Tab-separated table of C-alpha atoms in Angstrom:
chain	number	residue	atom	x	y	z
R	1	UNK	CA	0.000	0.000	0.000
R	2	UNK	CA	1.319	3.375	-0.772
R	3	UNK	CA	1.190	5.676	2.356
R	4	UNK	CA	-0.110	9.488	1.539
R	5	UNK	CA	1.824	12.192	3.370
R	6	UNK	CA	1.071	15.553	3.904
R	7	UNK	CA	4.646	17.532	3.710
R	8	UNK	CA	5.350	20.295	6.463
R	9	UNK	CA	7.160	22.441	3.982
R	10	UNK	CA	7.912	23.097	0.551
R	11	UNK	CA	10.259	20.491	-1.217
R	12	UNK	CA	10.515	21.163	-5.067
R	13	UNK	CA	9.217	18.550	-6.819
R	14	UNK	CA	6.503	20.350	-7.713
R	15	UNK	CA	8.710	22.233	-10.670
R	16	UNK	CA	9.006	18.926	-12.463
R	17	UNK	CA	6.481	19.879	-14.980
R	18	UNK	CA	9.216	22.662	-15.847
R	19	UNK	CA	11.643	20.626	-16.071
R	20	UNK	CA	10.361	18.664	-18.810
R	21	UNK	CA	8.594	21.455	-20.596
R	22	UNK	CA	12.064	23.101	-20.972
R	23	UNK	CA	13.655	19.649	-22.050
R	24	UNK	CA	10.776	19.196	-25.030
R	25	UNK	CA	11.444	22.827	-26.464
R	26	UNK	CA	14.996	22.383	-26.423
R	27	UNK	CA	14.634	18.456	-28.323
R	28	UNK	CA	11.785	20.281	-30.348
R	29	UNK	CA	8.560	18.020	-31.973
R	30	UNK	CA	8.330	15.673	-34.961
R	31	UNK	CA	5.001	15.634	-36.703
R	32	UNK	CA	4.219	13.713	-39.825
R	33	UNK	CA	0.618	14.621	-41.570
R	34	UNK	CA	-0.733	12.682	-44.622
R	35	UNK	CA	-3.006	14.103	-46.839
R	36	UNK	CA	-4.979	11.809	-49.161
R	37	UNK	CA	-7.745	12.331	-51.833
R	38	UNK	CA	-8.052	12.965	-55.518
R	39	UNK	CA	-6.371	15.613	-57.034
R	40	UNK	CA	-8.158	19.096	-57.039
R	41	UNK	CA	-9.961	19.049	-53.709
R	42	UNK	CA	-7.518	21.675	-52.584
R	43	UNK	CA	-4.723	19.584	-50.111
R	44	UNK	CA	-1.925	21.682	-50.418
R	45	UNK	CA	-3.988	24.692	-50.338
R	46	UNK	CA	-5.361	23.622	-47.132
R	47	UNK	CA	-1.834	22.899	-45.730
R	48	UNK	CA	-1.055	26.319	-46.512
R	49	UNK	CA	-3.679	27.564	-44.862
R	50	UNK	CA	-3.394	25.545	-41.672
R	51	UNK	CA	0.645	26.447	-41.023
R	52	UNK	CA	0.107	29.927	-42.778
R	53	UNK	CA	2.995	29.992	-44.739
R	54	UNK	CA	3.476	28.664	-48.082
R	55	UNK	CA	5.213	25.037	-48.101
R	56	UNK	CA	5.054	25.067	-51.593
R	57	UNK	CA	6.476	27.548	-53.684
R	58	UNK	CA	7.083	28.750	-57.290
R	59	UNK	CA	10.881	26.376	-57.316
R	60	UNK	CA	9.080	23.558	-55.465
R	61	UNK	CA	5.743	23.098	-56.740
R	62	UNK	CA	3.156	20.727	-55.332
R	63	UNK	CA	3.087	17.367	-55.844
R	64	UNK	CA	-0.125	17.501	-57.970
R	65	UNK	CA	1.614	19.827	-60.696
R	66	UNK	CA	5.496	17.709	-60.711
R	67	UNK	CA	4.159	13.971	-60.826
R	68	UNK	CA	2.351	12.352	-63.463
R	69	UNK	CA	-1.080	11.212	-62.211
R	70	UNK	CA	-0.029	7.478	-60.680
R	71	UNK	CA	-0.148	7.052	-56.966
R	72	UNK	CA	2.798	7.974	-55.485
R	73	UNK	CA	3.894	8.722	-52.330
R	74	UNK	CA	6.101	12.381	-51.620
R	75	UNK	CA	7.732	13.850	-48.590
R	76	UNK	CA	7.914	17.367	-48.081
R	77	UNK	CA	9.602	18.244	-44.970
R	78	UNK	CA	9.741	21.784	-42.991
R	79	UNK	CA	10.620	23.371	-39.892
R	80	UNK	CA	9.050	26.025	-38.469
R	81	UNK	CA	9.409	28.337	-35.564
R	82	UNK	CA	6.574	29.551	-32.986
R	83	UNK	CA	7.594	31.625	-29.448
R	84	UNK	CA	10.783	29.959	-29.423
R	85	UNK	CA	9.052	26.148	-29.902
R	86	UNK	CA	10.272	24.820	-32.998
R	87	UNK	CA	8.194	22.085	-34.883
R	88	UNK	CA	10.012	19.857	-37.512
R	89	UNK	CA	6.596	18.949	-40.105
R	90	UNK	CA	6.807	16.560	-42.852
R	91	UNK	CA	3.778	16.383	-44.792
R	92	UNK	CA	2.870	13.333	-47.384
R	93	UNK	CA	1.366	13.814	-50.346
R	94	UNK	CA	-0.232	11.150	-52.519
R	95	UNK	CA	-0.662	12.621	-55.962
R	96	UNK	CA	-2.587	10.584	-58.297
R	97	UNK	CA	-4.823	9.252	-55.689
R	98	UNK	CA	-8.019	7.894	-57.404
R	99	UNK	CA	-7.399	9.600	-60.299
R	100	UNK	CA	-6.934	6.786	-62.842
R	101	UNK	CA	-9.832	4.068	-64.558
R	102	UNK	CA	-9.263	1.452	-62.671
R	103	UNK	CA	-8.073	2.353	-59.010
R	104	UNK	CA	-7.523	-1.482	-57.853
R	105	UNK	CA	-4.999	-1.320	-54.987
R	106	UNK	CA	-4.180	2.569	-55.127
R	107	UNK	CA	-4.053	2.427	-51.283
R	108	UNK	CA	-1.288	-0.338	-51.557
R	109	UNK	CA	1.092	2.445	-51.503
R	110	UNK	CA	-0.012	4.248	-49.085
R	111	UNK	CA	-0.131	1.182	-47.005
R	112	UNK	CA	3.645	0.156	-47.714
R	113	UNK	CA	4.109	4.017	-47.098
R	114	UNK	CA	3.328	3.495	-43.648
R	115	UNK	CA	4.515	0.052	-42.936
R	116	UNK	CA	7.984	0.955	-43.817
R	117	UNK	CA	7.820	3.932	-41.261
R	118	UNK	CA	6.919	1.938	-38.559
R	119	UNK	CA	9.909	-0.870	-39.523
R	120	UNK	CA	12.406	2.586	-39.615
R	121	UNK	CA	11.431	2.802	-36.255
R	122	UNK	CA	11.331	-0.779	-35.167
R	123	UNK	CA	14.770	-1.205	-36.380
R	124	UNK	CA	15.936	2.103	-34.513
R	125	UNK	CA	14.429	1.036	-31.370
R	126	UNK	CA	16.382	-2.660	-31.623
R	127	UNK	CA	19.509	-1.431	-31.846
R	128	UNK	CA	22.133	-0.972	-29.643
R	129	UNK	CA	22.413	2.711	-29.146
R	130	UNK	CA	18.876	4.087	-29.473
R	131	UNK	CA	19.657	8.073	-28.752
R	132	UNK	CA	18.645	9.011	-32.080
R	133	UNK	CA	15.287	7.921	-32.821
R	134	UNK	CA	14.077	10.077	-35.631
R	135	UNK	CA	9.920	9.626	-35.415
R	136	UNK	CA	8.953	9.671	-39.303
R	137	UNK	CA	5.501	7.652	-38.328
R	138	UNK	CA	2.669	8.663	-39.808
R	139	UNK	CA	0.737	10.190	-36.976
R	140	UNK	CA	-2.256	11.628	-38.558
R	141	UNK	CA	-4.296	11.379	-42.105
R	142	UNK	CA	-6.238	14.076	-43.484
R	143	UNK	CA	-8.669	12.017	-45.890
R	144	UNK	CA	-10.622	14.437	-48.232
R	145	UNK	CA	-14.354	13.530	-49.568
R	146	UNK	CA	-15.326	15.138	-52.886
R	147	UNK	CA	-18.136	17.464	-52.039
R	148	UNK	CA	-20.507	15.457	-54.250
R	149	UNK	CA	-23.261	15.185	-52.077
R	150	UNK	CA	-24.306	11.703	-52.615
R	151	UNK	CA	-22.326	10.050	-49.640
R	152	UNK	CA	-18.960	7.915	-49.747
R	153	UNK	CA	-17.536	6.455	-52.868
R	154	UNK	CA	-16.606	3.049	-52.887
R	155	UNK	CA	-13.519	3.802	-53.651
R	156	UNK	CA	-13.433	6.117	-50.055
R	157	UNK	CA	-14.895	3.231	-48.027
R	158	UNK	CA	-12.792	0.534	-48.917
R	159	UNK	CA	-9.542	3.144	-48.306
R	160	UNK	CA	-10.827	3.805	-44.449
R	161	UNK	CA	-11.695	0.124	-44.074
R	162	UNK	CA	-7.662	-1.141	-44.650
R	163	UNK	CA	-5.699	2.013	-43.347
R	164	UNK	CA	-8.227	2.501	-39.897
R	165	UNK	CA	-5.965	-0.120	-37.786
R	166	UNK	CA	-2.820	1.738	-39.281
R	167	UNK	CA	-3.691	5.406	-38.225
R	168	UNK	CA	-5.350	8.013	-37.263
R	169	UNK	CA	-8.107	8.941	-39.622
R	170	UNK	CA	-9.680	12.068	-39.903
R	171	UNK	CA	-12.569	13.080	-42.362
R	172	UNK	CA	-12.961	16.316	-44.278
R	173	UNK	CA	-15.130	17.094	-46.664
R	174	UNK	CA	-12.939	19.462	-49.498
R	175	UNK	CA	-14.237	22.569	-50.416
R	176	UNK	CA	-17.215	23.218	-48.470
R	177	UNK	CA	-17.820	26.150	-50.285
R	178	UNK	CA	-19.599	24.491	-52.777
R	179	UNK	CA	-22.317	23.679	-51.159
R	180	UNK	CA	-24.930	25.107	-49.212
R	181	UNK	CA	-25.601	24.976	-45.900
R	182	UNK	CA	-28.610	23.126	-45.712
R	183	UNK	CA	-26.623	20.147	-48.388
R	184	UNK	CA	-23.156	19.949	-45.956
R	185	UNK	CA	-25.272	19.382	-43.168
R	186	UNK	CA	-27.538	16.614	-44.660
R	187	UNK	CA	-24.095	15.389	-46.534
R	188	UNK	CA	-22.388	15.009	-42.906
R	189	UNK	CA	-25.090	13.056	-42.035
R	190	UNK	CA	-24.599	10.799	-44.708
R	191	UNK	CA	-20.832	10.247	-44.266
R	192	UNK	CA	-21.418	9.484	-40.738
R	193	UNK	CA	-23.999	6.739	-41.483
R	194	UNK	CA	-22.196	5.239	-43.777
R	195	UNK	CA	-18.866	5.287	-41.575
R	196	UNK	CA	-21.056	3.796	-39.009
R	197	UNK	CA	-22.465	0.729	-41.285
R	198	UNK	CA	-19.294	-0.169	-42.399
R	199	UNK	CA	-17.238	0.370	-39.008
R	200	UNK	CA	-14.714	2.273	-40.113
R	201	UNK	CA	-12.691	3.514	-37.142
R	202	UNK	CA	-12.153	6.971	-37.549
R	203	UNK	CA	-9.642	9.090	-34.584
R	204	UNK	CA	-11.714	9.003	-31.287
R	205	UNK	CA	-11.022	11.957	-29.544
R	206	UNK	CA	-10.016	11.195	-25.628
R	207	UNK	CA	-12.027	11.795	-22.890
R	208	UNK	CA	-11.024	13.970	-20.113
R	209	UNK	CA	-12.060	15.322	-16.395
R	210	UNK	CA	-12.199	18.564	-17.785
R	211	UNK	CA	-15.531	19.899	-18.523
R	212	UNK	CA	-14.096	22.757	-21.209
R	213	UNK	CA	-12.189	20.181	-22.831
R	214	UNK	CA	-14.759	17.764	-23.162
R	215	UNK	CA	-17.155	20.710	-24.413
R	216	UNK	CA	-14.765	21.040	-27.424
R	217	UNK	CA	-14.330	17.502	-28.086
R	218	UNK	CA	-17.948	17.301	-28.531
R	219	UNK	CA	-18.087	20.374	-30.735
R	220	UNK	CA	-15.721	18.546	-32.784
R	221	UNK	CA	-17.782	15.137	-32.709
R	222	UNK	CA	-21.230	16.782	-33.604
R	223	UNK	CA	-19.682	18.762	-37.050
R	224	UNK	CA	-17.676	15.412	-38.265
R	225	UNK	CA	-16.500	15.674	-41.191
R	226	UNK	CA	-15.199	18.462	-40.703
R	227	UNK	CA	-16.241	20.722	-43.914
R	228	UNK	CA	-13.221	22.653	-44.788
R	229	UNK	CA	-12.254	25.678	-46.944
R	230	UNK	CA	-8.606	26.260	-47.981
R	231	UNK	CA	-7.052	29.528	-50.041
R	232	UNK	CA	-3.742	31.149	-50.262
R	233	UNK	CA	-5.365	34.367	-51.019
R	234	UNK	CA	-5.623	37.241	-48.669
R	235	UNK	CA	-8.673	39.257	-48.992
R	236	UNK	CA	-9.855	42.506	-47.269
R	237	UNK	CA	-13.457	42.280	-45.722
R	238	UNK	CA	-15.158	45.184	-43.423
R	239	UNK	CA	-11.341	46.717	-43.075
R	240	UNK	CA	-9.807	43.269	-42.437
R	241	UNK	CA	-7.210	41.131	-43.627
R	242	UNK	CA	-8.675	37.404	-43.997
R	243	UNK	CA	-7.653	34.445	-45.933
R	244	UNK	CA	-10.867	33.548	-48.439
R	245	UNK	CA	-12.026	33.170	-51.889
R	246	UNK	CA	-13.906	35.695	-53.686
R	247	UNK	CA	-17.469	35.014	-55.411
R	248	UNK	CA	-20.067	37.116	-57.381
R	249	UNK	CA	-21.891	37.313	-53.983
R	250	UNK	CA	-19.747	37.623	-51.622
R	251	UNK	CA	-16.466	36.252	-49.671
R	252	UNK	CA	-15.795	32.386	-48.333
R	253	UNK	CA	-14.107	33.283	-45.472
R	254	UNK	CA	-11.726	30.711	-43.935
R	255	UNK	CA	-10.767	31.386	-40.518
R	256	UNK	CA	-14.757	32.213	-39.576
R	257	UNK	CA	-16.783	29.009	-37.687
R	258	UNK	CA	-20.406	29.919	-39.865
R	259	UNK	CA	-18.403	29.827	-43.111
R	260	UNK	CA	-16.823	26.104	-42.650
R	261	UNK	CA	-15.276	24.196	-39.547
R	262	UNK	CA	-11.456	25.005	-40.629
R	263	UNK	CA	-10.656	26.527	-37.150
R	264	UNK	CA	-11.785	23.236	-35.654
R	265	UNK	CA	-9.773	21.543	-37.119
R	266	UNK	CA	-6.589	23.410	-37.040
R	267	UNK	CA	-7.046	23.915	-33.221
R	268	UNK	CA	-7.888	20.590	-33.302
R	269	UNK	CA	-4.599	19.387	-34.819
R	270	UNK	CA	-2.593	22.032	-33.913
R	271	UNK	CA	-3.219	23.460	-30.648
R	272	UNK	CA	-4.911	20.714	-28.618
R	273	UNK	CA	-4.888	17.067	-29.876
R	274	UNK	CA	-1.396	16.825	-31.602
R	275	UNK	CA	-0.298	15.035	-28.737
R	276	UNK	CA	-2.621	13.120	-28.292
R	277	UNK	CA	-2.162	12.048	-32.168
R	278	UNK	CA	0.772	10.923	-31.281
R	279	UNK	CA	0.393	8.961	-28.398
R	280	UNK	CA	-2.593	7.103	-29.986
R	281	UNK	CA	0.263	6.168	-32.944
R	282	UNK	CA	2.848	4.658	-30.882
R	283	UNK	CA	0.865	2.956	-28.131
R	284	UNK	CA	-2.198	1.685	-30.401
R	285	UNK	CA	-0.902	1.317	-34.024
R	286	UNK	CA	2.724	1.106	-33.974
R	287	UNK	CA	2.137	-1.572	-30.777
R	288	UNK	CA	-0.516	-3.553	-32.686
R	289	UNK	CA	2.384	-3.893	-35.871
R	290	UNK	CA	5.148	-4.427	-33.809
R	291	UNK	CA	3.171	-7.382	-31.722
R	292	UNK	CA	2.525	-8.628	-35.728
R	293	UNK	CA	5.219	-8.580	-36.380
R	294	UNK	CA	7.329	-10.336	-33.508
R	295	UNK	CA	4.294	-12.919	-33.241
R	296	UNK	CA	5.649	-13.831	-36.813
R	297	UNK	CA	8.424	-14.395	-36.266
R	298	UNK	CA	9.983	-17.397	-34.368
R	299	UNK	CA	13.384	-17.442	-32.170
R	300	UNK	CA	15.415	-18.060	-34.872
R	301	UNK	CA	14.288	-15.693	-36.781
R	302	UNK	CA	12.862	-17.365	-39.493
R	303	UNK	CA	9.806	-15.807	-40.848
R	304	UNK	CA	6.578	-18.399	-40.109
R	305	UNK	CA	4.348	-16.225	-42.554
R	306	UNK	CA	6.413	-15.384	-45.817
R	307	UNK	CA	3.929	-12.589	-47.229
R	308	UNK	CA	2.735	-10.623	-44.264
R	309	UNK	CA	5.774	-10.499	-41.699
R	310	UNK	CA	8.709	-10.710	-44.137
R	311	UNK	CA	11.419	-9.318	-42.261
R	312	UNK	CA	13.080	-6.155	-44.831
R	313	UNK	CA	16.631	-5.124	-44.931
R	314	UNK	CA	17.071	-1.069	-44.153
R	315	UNK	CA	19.785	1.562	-44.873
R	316	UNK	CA	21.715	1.290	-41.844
R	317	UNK	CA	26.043	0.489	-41.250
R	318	UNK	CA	24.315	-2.884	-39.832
R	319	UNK	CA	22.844	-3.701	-43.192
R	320	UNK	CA	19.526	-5.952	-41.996
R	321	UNK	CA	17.013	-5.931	-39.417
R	322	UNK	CA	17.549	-6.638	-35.632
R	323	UNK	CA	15.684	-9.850	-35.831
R	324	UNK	CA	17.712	-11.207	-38.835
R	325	UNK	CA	21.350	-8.950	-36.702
R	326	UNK	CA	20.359	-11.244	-33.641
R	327	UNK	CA	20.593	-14.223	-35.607
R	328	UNK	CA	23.553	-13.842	-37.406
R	329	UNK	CA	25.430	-13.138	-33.886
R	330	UNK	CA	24.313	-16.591	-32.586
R	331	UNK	CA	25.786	-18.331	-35.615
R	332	UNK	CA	28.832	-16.301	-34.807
R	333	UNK	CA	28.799	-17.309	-31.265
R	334	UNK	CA	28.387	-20.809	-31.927
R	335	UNK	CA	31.024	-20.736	-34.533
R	336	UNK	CA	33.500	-19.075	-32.016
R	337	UNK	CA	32.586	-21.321	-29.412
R	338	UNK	CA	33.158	-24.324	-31.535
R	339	UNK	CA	36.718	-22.907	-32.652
R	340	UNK	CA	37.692	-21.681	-28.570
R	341	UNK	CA	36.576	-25.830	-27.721
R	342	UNK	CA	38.579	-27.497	-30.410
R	343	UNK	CA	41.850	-25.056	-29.958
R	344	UNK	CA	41.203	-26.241	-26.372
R	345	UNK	CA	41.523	-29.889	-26.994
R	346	UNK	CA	44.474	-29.002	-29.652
R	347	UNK	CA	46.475	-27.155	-26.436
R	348	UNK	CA	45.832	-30.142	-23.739
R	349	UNK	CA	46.804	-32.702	-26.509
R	350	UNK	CA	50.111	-30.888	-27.342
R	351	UNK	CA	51.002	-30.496	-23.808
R	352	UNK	CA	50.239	-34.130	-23.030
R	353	UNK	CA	52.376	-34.869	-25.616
R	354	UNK	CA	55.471	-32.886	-24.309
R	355	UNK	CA	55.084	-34.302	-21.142
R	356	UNK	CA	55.015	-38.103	-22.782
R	357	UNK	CA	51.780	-38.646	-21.992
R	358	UNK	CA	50.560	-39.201	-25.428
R	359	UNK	CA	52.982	-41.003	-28.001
């Protein structure tokens, strides 16, 4: 039983808290976002918007204008700055996302995208020194939903049905300008039904003790998807500078609630479940691939299942993974052992032999 004491005085621990606070800002944060969905529902736009600042420019253009329209999977990597807290963001990009005929298996990539981030990191965690641990996990995935009105494609549902164990999905319906607000409403409804009938596991926002916090987690709940507007455009309005689009009857504006719910979610991802992103990563989906793939393999680290936990080689001085690492030093063990027995039995022989003992 653990004894509670009352302390006469003050002791200090109570600055822990500080401690590590100034500890993180001085590491700094990894965060990797993934934004998926056909091209021209406005993704880079929108990831512009949400970091305001323009991640791709005029020498680097986006991925949807510099690839030719198969799925691929790009990297785009930038660090920014905020009160002294710097933030290391690497956003993927999957251009040519259900853009062809016949979209059999355009999530494969996507899949092996993520797979191969959480081997980086189980082969960084098995070795030896394991001080730098770069986090390139996919923590979060922005899916976009054409604003079509009629519901989920097929093409939608079957993505969120083999990627919901891997991460965190979140839904958006893409330019929410388009529609009215009457049809996003009634369209909401239908995405959520549908998620529903086909359990797809979108991000479940935490529960807390805190009755503010759990007001704005059911803010969030009650508008998913979240119906977003992006633009790089600034725009003056009533004196004042806002980010929007301009139509024949007036302006979209993006940063205001009864226009779309883009400040949700970029206080959502930004400035009060980020964290929380990435705990539900490493202690849900990361530990659910890492018990796969251990439970495949057996202690001599011979693969059981040859298609699903195939152990991979990596770009490291070591040259293969742990599993396959550990096994090769046994071999060398044994051999060694072998060779320290026999040069044993060679010594005692020769010395018997000296002492005429052996003839």
């Amino acid at each position: 039983l653990v004894q509670q004491k009352n302390l006469e005085g003050y002791v200090g621990f109570a600055s822990l808290p500080n401690q590590v606070y100034r500890k993180s800002v001085k590491r700094g944060f990894e965060f990797t976002l993934m934004v998926v969905g056909e091209s021209g529902l406005g993704k880079s736009t929108l990831i512009n918007s949400l970091f305001l600042t323009n991640l791709y420019s005029g020498e680097y253009p986006g991925p949807s204008h510099r690839i030719k329209k198969t799925v691929q999977v790009e990297q785009s990597k930038v660090l920014m700055k905020e009160g002294g807290v710097q933030l290391l963001l690497t956003i993927v990009d999957t251009p040519g996302f259900g853009d062809a005929v016949d979209n059999s298996n355009c999530w494969q990539p996507v899949i092996d995208h993520i797979d191969s981030k959480f081997e980086d990191y189980l082969n960084s965690e098995s070795r030896v020194n394991r001080r730098l641990m770069p986090d390139s996990r996919v923590h979060c995935c922005l899916y976009f939903i054409a604003p079509s009105g009629h519901g989920l494609k097929p093409l939608d549902i079957e993505f969120m049905k083999r990627l919901h164990e891997k991460v965190n999905i979140i839904p958006l319906i893409a330019k929410a300008d388009t529609l009215t607000p009457e049809e996003c409403q009634q369209f909401k409804k239908q995405i959520m039904r549908e998620i529903l009938e086909h359990k797809i596991k979108i991000y479940e926002f935490p529960e807390t003790d805190d009755e503010e916090e759990n007001k704005i987690v059911k803010t969030i709940k009650d508008r998913l998807p979240l119906a977003v507007v992006g633009s790089n455009t600034i725009i003056e309005v009533n004196d004042k500078k806002v980010r929007g689009r301009q139509y024949p009857w007036g302006v979209a504006e993006v940063e205001n609630g009864d226009h779309c719910d883009f400040t949700l979610l970029r206080n959502m991802l930004i400035r009060t479940h980020m964290q929380d992103l990435k705990d539900v990563t490493n202690n849900v989906h990361y530990e659910n691939y890492r018990s796969r793939k251990l439970a495949a393999v057996t202690c001599n680290g011979i693969d059981n299942n040859k298609t699903k936990g195939q152990l991979t080689k990596v770009d490291t001085v070591e040259g293969m993974s742990p599993l396959a690492q550990m096994e090769e030093e046994r071999r060398e063990h044994q051999f060694f052992k072998s060779y320290y027995c026999f040069f044993f039995l060679y010594r005692t022989l020769e010395k018997n032999k000296k002492k005429g003992k052996i003839f």
